[in-house]
């Protein structure tokens, strides 16, 4: 309703301008109405989304060894919060990654996340493979958003190319940084 209110306010402003500017000549009044009406629509910045209200959100979780302790618990809490914010027509999926990407949960409008079930080789961090897997979960007729939960230390192929491919499809990629505090590394001296 807020978006509709913005459109109405701008249209009413345009109509008032037409009434003032074009009162003397009917041909000019009609032209002013068209121009001001189009200007009002453009100022409202409408967004065209293919697929109606269908929105797929894929949460991509870095589970590599470089992530801080309790990162899995933090990610699970993030996913639960995202599930609680899900609206009608929206689906949520979860992809995890270490050396390989794993689909933890396919897009679902109602399922609840039951925690991480798939084993991960934590000795690497292939963000590019995870972004590609996330893209495969979003049908071309749905709007999509990928939310990456990571420390940003990717060891696989170039993740920027994967993000660009998603962007070309109109899929937004958001990033939530979660890293170890400085000096929080486990070190063994022998």
C-alpha atoms as a printed R data frame, in Angstrom:
    type eleno elety resid chain resno      x       y       z
1   ATOM     1    CA   UNK     A     1  0.000   0.000   0.000
2   ATOM     2    CA   UNK     A     2  2.912   2.385   0.635
3   ATOM     3    CA   UNK     A     3  4.002   2.100  -3.009
4   ATOM     4    CA   UNK     A     4  0.441   2.748  -4.178
5   ATOM     5    CA   UNK     A     5  0.249   5.806  -1.919
6   ATOM     6    CA   UNK     A     6  3.411   7.176  -3.496
7   ATOM     7    CA   UNK     A     7  1.934   6.733  -6.979
8   ATOM     8    CA   UNK     A     8 -1.314   8.414  -5.975
9   ATOM     9    CA   UNK     A     9  0.465  11.373  -4.372
10  ATOM    10    CA   UNK     A    10  2.565  11.955  -7.457
11  ATOM    11    CA   UNK     A    11 -0.404  11.574  -9.790
12  ATOM    12    CA   UNK     A    12 -2.453  14.036  -7.751
13  ATOM    13    CA   UNK     A    13  0.437  16.498  -7.864
14  ATOM    14    CA   UNK     A    14  0.585  16.097 -11.632
15  ATOM    15    CA   UNK     A    15 -3.161  16.590 -11.983
16  ATOM    16    CA   UNK     A    16 -2.983  19.758  -9.909
17  ATOM    17    CA   UNK     A    17 -0.214  21.024 -12.185
18  ATOM    18    CA   UNK     A    18 -2.365  20.309 -15.237
19  ATOM    19    CA   UNK     A    19 -5.299  22.180 -13.743
20  ATOM    20    CA   UNK     A    20 -3.127  25.252 -13.127
21  ATOM    21    CA   UNK     A    21 -1.034  25.206 -16.305
22  ATOM    22    CA   UNK     A    22 -3.588  24.181 -18.884
23  ATOM    23    CA   UNK     A    23 -6.742  25.915 -17.757
24  ATOM    24    CA   UNK     A    24 -6.783  28.410 -20.667
25  ATOM    25    CA   UNK     A    25 -6.154  26.128 -23.668
26  ATOM    26    CA   UNK     A    26 -7.690  22.593 -23.784
27  ATOM    27    CA   UNK     A    27 -5.051  21.185 -26.205
28  ATOM    28    CA   UNK     A    28 -2.223  22.308 -23.957
29  ATOM    29    CA   UNK     A    29 -4.078  20.977 -20.901
30  ATOM    30    CA   UNK     A    30 -4.261  17.484 -22.450
31  ATOM    31    CA   UNK     A    31 -0.579  17.542 -23.402
32  ATOM    32    CA   UNK     A    32  0.379  18.759 -19.903
33  ATOM    33    CA   UNK     A    33 -1.702  15.990 -18.373
34  ATOM    34    CA   UNK     A    34  0.113  13.309 -20.398
35  ATOM    35    CA   UNK     A    35  3.594  14.720 -19.733
36  ATOM    36    CA   UNK     A    36  3.044  15.328 -16.025
37  ATOM    37    CA   UNK     A    37  1.381  11.918 -15.636
38  ATOM    38    CA   UNK     A    38  4.371  10.163 -17.231
39  ATOM    39    CA   UNK     A    39  6.741  12.241 -15.113
40  ATOM    40    CA   UNK     A    40  4.831  11.231 -11.979
41  ATOM    41    CA   UNK     A    41  5.140   7.548 -12.892
42  ATOM    42    CA   UNK     A    42  8.871   7.908 -13.598
43  ATOM    43    CA   UNK     A    43  9.455   9.764 -10.319
44  ATOM    44    CA   UNK     A    44  7.726   6.947  -8.452
45  ATOM    45    CA   UNK     A    45 10.486   4.617  -9.755
46  ATOM    46    CA   UNK     A    46  8.332   1.584 -10.552
47  ATOM    47    CA   UNK     A    47 10.046  -1.797 -10.592
48  ATOM    48    CA   UNK     A    48  9.142  -4.413 -13.174
49  ATOM    49    CA   UNK     A    49  9.555  -7.932 -11.851
50  ATOM    50    CA   UNK     A    50  8.936 -10.933 -13.992
51  ATOM    51    CA   UNK     A    51  7.239 -13.810 -12.244
52  ATOM    52    CA   UNK     A    52  4.784 -11.768 -10.182
53  ATOM    53    CA   UNK     A    53  5.265 -12.211  -6.444
54  ATOM    54    CA   UNK     A    54  7.446 -15.300  -6.872
55  ATOM    55    CA   UNK     A    55 10.739 -14.677  -5.101
56  ATOM    56    CA   UNK     A    56 13.362 -17.265  -4.331
57  ATOM    57    CA   UNK     A    57 15.921 -16.448  -1.663
58  ATOM    58    CA   UNK     A    58 18.960 -18.699  -1.453
59  ATOM    59    CA   UNK     A    59 21.106 -18.399   1.666
60  ATOM    60    CA   UNK     A    60 24.687 -19.440   0.841
61  ATOM    61    CA   UNK     A    61 26.642 -20.422   3.965
62  ATOM    62    CA   UNK     A    62 30.433 -20.649   4.193
63  ATOM    63    CA   UNK     A    63 31.278 -23.596   6.463
64  ATOM    64    CA   UNK     A    64 35.026 -23.629   5.789
65  ATOM    65    CA   UNK     A    65 37.653 -23.793   8.535
66  ATOM    66    CA   UNK     A    66 38.416 -20.075   8.220
67  ATOM    67    CA   UNK     A    67 34.992 -19.173   9.614
68  ATOM    68    CA   UNK     A    68 34.783 -18.235  13.311
69  ATOM    69    CA   UNK     A    69 33.704 -20.657  16.010
70  ATOM    70    CA   UNK     A    70 29.933 -20.942  16.314
71  ATOM    71    CA   UNK     A    71 29.485 -19.649  12.751
72  ATOM    72    CA   UNK     A    72 27.162 -22.581  12.010
73  ATOM    73    CA   UNK     A    73 24.898 -21.610  14.929
74  ATOM    74    CA   UNK     A    74 24.918 -17.979  13.764
75  ATOM    75    CA   UNK     A    75 24.030 -19.056  10.197
76  ATOM    76    CA   UNK     A    76 21.221 -21.321  11.426
77  ATOM    77    CA   UNK     A    77 19.775 -18.412  13.418
78  ATOM    78    CA   UNK     A    78 20.005 -16.187  10.328
79  ATOM    79    CA   UNK     A    79 18.132 -18.802   8.277
80  ATOM    80    CA   UNK     A    80 15.413 -19.161  10.937
81  ATOM    81    CA   UNK     A    81 14.941 -15.370  10.958
82  ATOM    82    CA   UNK     A    82 14.702 -15.365   7.154
83  ATOM    83    CA   UNK     A    83 12.069 -18.114   7.335
84  ATOM    84    CA   UNK     A    84 10.054 -15.972   9.726
85  ATOM    85    CA   UNK     A    85 10.115 -13.025   7.295
86  ATOM    86    CA   UNK     A    86  9.043 -15.125   4.305
87  ATOM    87    CA   UNK     A    87  5.890 -13.826   2.569
88  ATOM    88    CA   UNK     A    88  3.340 -15.629   0.426
89  ATOM    89    CA   UNK     A    89  4.940 -16.580  -2.881
90  ATOM    90    CA   UNK     A    90  8.473 -16.565  -1.485
91  ATOM    91    CA   UNK     A    91 10.648 -19.649  -1.223
92  ATOM    92    CA   UNK     A    92 13.825 -20.140   0.784
93  ATOM    93    CA   UNK     A    93 16.719 -22.455  -0.055
94  ATOM    94    CA   UNK     A    94 20.059 -23.150   1.641
95  ATOM    95    CA   UNK     A    95 23.395 -23.929  -0.022
96  ATOM    96    CA   UNK     A    96 26.521 -24.597   2.026
97  ATOM    97    CA   UNK     A    97 30.080 -24.753   0.848
98  ATOM    98    CA   UNK     A    98 33.590 -25.692   1.762
99  ATOM    99    CA   UNK     A    99 35.674 -27.426  -0.899
100 ATOM   100    CA   UNK     A   100 32.387 -28.228  -2.727
101 ATOM   101    CA   UNK     A   101 28.943 -26.682  -2.711
102 ATOM   102    CA   UNK     A   102 26.071 -28.694  -1.233
103 ATOM   103    CA   UNK     A   103 22.345 -28.010  -1.448
104 ATOM   104    CA   UNK     A   104 21.074 -28.355   2.121
105 ATOM   105    CA   UNK     A   105 17.509 -27.482   1.220
106 ATOM   106    CA   UNK     A   106 15.834 -26.914  -2.133
107 ATOM   107    CA   UNK     A   107 13.570 -23.855  -2.459
108 ATOM   108    CA   UNK     A   108 10.500 -24.282  -0.273
109 ATOM   109    CA   UNK     A   109  7.636 -21.941   0.615
110 ATOM   110    CA   UNK     A   110  6.967 -23.527   3.990
111 ATOM   111    CA   UNK     A   111  9.574 -26.046   5.183
112 ATOM   112    CA   UNK     A   112 11.618 -25.164   8.224
113 ATOM   113    CA   UNK     A   113 15.364 -25.565   8.239
114 ATOM   114    CA   UNK     A   114 16.446 -28.539  10.362
115 ATOM   115    CA   UNK     A   115 20.120 -27.631  10.648
116 ATOM   116    CA   UNK     A   116 23.103 -28.569   8.550
117 ATOM   117    CA   UNK     A   117 22.945 -32.231   7.522
118 ATOM   118    CA   UNK     A   118 25.404 -32.570   4.640
119 ATOM   119    CA   UNK     A   119 29.114 -33.074   5.383
120 ATOM   120    CA   UNK     A   120 31.518 -30.381   4.177
121 ATOM   121    CA   UNK     A   121 35.255 -30.574   3.492
122 ATOM   122    CA   UNK     A   122 36.223 -27.463   5.455
123 ATOM   123    CA   UNK     A   123 39.808 -27.283   4.103
124 ATOM   124    CA   UNK     A   124 38.768 -25.038   1.185
125 ATOM   125    CA   UNK     A   125 36.141 -22.444   0.325
126 ATOM   126    CA   UNK     A   126 34.677 -22.547  -3.201
127 ATOM   127    CA   UNK     A   127 32.295 -19.585  -3.200
128 ATOM   128    CA   UNK     A   128 32.029 -19.640  -7.004
129 ATOM   129    CA   UNK     A   129 30.614 -23.183  -6.972
130 ATOM   130    CA   UNK     A   130 28.164 -22.175  -4.237
131 ATOM   131    CA   UNK     A   131 26.950 -19.145  -6.224
132 ATOM   132    CA   UNK     A   132 26.535 -21.322  -9.316
133 ATOM   133    CA   UNK     A   133 24.551 -23.885  -7.278
134 ATOM   134    CA   UNK     A   134 22.358 -21.090  -5.886
135 ATOM   135    CA   UNK     A   135 21.684 -19.833  -9.414
136 ATOM   136    CA   UNK     A   136 20.602 -23.302 -10.527
137 ATOM   137    CA   UNK     A   137 17.970 -23.341  -7.758
138 ATOM   138    CA   UNK     A   138 16.276 -20.148  -8.992
139 ATOM   139    CA   UNK     A   139 13.973 -20.730 -11.988
140 ATOM   140    CA   UNK     A   140 14.216 -18.184 -14.795
141 ATOM   141    CA   UNK     A   141 10.583 -17.101 -14.271
142 ATOM   142    CA   UNK     A   142 11.166 -16.210 -10.580
143 ATOM   143    CA   UNK     A   143 12.790 -13.157  -9.101
144 ATOM   144    CA   UNK     A   144 15.817 -14.191  -7.072
145 ATOM   145    CA   UNK     A   145 18.109 -13.059  -4.326
146 ATOM   146    CA   UNK     A   146 21.221 -14.758  -2.992
147 ATOM   147    CA   UNK     A   147 22.479 -13.922   0.501
148 ATOM   148    CA   UNK     A   148 26.081 -14.990   1.147
149 ATOM   149    CA   UNK     A   149 27.173 -15.550   4.757
150 ATOM   150    CA   UNK     A   150 30.969 -15.719   4.613
151 ATOM   151    CA   UNK     A   151 34.298 -14.371   5.775
152 ATOM   152    CA   UNK     A   152 35.175 -13.611   2.145
153 ATOM   153    CA   UNK     A   153 38.189 -15.932   2.020
154 ATOM   154    CA   UNK     A   154 37.388 -17.925  -1.106
155 ATOM   155    CA   UNK     A   155 39.893 -20.468  -2.407
156 ATOM   156    CA   UNK     A   156 38.068 -21.760  -5.493
157 ATOM   157    CA   UNK     A   157 37.638 -20.234  -8.925
158 ATOM   158    CA   UNK     A   158 36.727 -16.576  -9.454
159 ATOM   159    CA   UNK     A   159 33.481 -15.921  -7.576
160 ATOM   160    CA   UNK     A   160 33.078 -12.516  -9.256
161 ATOM   161    CA   UNK     A   161 32.313 -14.247 -12.560
162 ATOM   162    CA   UNK     A   162 29.606 -16.315 -10.863
163 ATOM   163    CA   UNK     A   163 28.139 -13.181  -9.261
164 ATOM   164    CA   UNK     A   164 28.137 -11.421 -12.650
165 ATOM   165    CA   UNK     A   165 26.238 -14.336 -14.220
166 ATOM   166    CA   UNK     A   166 23.613 -14.043 -11.483
167 ATOM   167    CA   UNK     A   167 23.402 -10.267 -11.957
168 ATOM   168    CA   UNK     A   168 22.837 -10.708 -15.699
169 ATOM   169    CA   UNK     A   169 19.794 -12.825 -14.814
170 ATOM   170    CA   UNK     A   170 18.534 -10.089 -12.492
171 ATOM   171    CA   UNK     A   171 19.404 -12.043  -9.343
172 ATOM   172    CA   UNK     A   172 20.620  -9.803  -6.526
173 ATOM   173    CA   UNK     A   173 23.627 -10.993  -4.502
174 ATOM   174    CA   UNK     A   174 23.909  -9.681  -0.947
175 ATOM   175    CA   UNK     A   175 26.843 -10.342   1.347
176 ATOM   176    CA   UNK     A   176 26.911 -10.607   5.143
177 ATOM   177    CA   UNK     A   177 30.470 -10.598   6.471
178 ATOM   178    CA   UNK     A   178 31.276 -12.882   9.387
179 ATOM   179    CA   UNK     A   179 34.950 -13.359  10.213
180 ATOM   180    CA   UNK     A   180 37.157 -14.312  13.106
181 ATOM   181    CA   UNK     A   181 38.365 -11.415  15.225
182 ATOM   182    CA   UNK     A   182 42.007 -10.516  14.652
183 ATOM   183    CA   UNK     A   183 44.269 -12.878  16.573
184 ATOM   184    CA   UNK     A   184 41.544 -15.539  16.964
185 ATOM   185    CA   UNK     A   185 43.444 -18.227  15.062
186 ATOM   186    CA   UNK     A   186 44.273 -21.656  16.415
187 ATOM   187    CA   UNK     A   187 48.021 -22.141  16.298
188 ATOM   188    CA   UNK     A   188 49.998 -25.246  17.135
189 ATOM   189    CA   UNK     A   189 53.732 -25.047  17.752
190 ATOM   190    CA   UNK     A   190 55.787 -28.198  17.775
